[in-house]
Coordinates of N, CA and C in Angstrom, one line a residue:
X1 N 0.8 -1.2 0.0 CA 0.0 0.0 0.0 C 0.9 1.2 0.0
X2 N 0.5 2.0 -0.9 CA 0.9 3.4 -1.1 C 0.5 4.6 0.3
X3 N 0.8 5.3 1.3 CA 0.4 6.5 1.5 C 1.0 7.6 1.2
X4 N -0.1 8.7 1.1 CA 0.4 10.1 0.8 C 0.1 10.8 1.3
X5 N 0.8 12.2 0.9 CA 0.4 13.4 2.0 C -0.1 14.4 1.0
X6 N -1.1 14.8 1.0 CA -1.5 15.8 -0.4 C -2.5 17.0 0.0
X7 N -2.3 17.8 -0.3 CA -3.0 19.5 0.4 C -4.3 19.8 -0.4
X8 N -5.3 20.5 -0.4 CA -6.1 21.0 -1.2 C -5.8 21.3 -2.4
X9 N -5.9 20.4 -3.6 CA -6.2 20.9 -4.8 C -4.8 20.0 -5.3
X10 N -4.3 19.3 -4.1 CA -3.0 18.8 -4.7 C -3.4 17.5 -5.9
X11 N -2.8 16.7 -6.5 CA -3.4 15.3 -7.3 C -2.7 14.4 -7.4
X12 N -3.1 13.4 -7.5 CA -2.0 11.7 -8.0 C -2.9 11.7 -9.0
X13 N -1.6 11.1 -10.0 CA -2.0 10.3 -11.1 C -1.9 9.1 -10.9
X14 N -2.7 8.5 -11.6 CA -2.7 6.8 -11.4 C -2.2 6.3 -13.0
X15 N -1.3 5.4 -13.1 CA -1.0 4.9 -14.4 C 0.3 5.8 -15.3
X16 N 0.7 5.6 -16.0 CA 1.8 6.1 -17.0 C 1.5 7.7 -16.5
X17 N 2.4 8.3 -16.3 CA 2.5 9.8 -16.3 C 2.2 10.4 -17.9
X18 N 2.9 9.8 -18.7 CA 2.8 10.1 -20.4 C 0.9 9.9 -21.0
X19 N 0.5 9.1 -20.3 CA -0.9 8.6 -21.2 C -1.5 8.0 -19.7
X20 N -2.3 9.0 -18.6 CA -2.4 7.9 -17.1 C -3.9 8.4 -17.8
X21 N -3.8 7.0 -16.5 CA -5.1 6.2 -16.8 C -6.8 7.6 -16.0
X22 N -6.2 8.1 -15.1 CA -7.0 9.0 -13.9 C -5.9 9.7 -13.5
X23 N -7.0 10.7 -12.9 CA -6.4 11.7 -11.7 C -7.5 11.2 -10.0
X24 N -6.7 11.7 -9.3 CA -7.0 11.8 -8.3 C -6.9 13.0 -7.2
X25 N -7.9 13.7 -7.0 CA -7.7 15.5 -6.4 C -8.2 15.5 -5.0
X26 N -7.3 16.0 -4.1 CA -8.1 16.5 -2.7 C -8.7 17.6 -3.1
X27 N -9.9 17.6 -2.9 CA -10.8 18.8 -2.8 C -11.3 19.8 -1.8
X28 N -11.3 19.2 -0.7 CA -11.3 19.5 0.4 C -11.5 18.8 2.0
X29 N -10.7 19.1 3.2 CA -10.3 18.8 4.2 C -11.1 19.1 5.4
X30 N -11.8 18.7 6.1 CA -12.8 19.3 7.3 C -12.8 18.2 8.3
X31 N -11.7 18.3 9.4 CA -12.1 17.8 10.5 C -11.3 16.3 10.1
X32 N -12.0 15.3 10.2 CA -11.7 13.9 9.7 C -11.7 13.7 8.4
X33 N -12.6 14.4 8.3 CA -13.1 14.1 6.5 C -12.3 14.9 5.4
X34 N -12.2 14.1 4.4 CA -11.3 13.8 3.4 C -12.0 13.9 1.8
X35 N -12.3 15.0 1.2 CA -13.3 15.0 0.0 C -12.0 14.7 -1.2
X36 N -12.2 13.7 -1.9 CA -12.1 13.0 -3.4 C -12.7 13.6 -4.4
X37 N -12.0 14.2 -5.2 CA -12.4 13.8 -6.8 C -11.9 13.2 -7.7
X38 N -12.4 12.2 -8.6 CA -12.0 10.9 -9.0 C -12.5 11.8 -10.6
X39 N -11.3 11.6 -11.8 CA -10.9 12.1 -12.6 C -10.8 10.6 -13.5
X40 N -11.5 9.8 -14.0 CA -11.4 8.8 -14.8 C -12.2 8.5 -16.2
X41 N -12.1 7.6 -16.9 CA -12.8 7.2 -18.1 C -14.3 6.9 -17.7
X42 N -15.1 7.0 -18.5 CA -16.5 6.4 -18.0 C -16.6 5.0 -17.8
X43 N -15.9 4.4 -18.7 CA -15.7 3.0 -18.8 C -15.2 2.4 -17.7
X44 N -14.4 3.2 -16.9 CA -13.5 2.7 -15.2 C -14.7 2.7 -14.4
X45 N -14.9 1.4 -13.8 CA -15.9 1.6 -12.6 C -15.4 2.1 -11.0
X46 N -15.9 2.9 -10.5 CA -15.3 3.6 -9.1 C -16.2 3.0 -8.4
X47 N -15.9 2.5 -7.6 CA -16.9 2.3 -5.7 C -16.3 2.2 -4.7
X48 N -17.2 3.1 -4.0 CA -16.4 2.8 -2.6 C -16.4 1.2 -2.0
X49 N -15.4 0.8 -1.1 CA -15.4 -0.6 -0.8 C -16.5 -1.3 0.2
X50 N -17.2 -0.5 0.3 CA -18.6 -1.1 0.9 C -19.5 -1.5 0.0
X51 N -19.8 -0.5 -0.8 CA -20.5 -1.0 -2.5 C -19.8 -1.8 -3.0
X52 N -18.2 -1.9 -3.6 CA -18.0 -3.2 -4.4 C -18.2 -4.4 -3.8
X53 N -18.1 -4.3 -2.1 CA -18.5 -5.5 -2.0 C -19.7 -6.2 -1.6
X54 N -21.0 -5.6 -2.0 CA -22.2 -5.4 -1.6 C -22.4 -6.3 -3.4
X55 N -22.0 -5.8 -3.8 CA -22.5 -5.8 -5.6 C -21.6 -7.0 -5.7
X56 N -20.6 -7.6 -5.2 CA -19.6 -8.4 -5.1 C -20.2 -10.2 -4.6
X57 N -20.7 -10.0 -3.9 CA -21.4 -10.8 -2.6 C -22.7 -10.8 -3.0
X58 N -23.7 -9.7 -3.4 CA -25.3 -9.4 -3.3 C -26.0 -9.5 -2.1
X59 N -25.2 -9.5 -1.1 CA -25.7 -8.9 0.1 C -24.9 -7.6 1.1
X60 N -25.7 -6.7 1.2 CA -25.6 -5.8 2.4 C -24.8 -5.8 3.2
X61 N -23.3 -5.0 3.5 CA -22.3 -5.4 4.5 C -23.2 -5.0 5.8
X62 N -22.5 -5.8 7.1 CA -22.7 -5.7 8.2 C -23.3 -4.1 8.8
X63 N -24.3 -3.8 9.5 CA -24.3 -2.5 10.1 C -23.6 -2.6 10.8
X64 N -23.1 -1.0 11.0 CA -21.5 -1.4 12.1 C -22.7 -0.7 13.6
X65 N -21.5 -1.6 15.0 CA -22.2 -1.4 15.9 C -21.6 -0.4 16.8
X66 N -22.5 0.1 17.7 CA -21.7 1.4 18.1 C -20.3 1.8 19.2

């Protein structure tokens, strides 16, 4: 696993720097939360990892408990 450290408005490219596949943008920072914009082909499917694996499985991940 990759981490990074990236500021408002900063981006990762994903794939060849010459011909990449996506971008990846912080948009903005508040508290815990962490806003994404996902810069890809229509054809790339994006989900967050509770949906792929909802749609993966066909069942509903666990409600989390408090």
């Amino acid at each position: 696993m990759l981490a990074l450290t990236r500021r408002i408005g900063e981006e990762v490219v994903i794939g060849d720097p010459d011909k990449p596949l996506g971008f990846v943008r912080v948009v903005d920072v508040s508290g815990d939360r962490v806003r994404l914009a996902f810069s890809f082909p229509r054809e790339v499917a994006i989900n967050r990892r509770e949906l792929a694996e909802e749609k993966k499985t066909g069942k509903p991940p666990p409600a989390p408990t408090p």
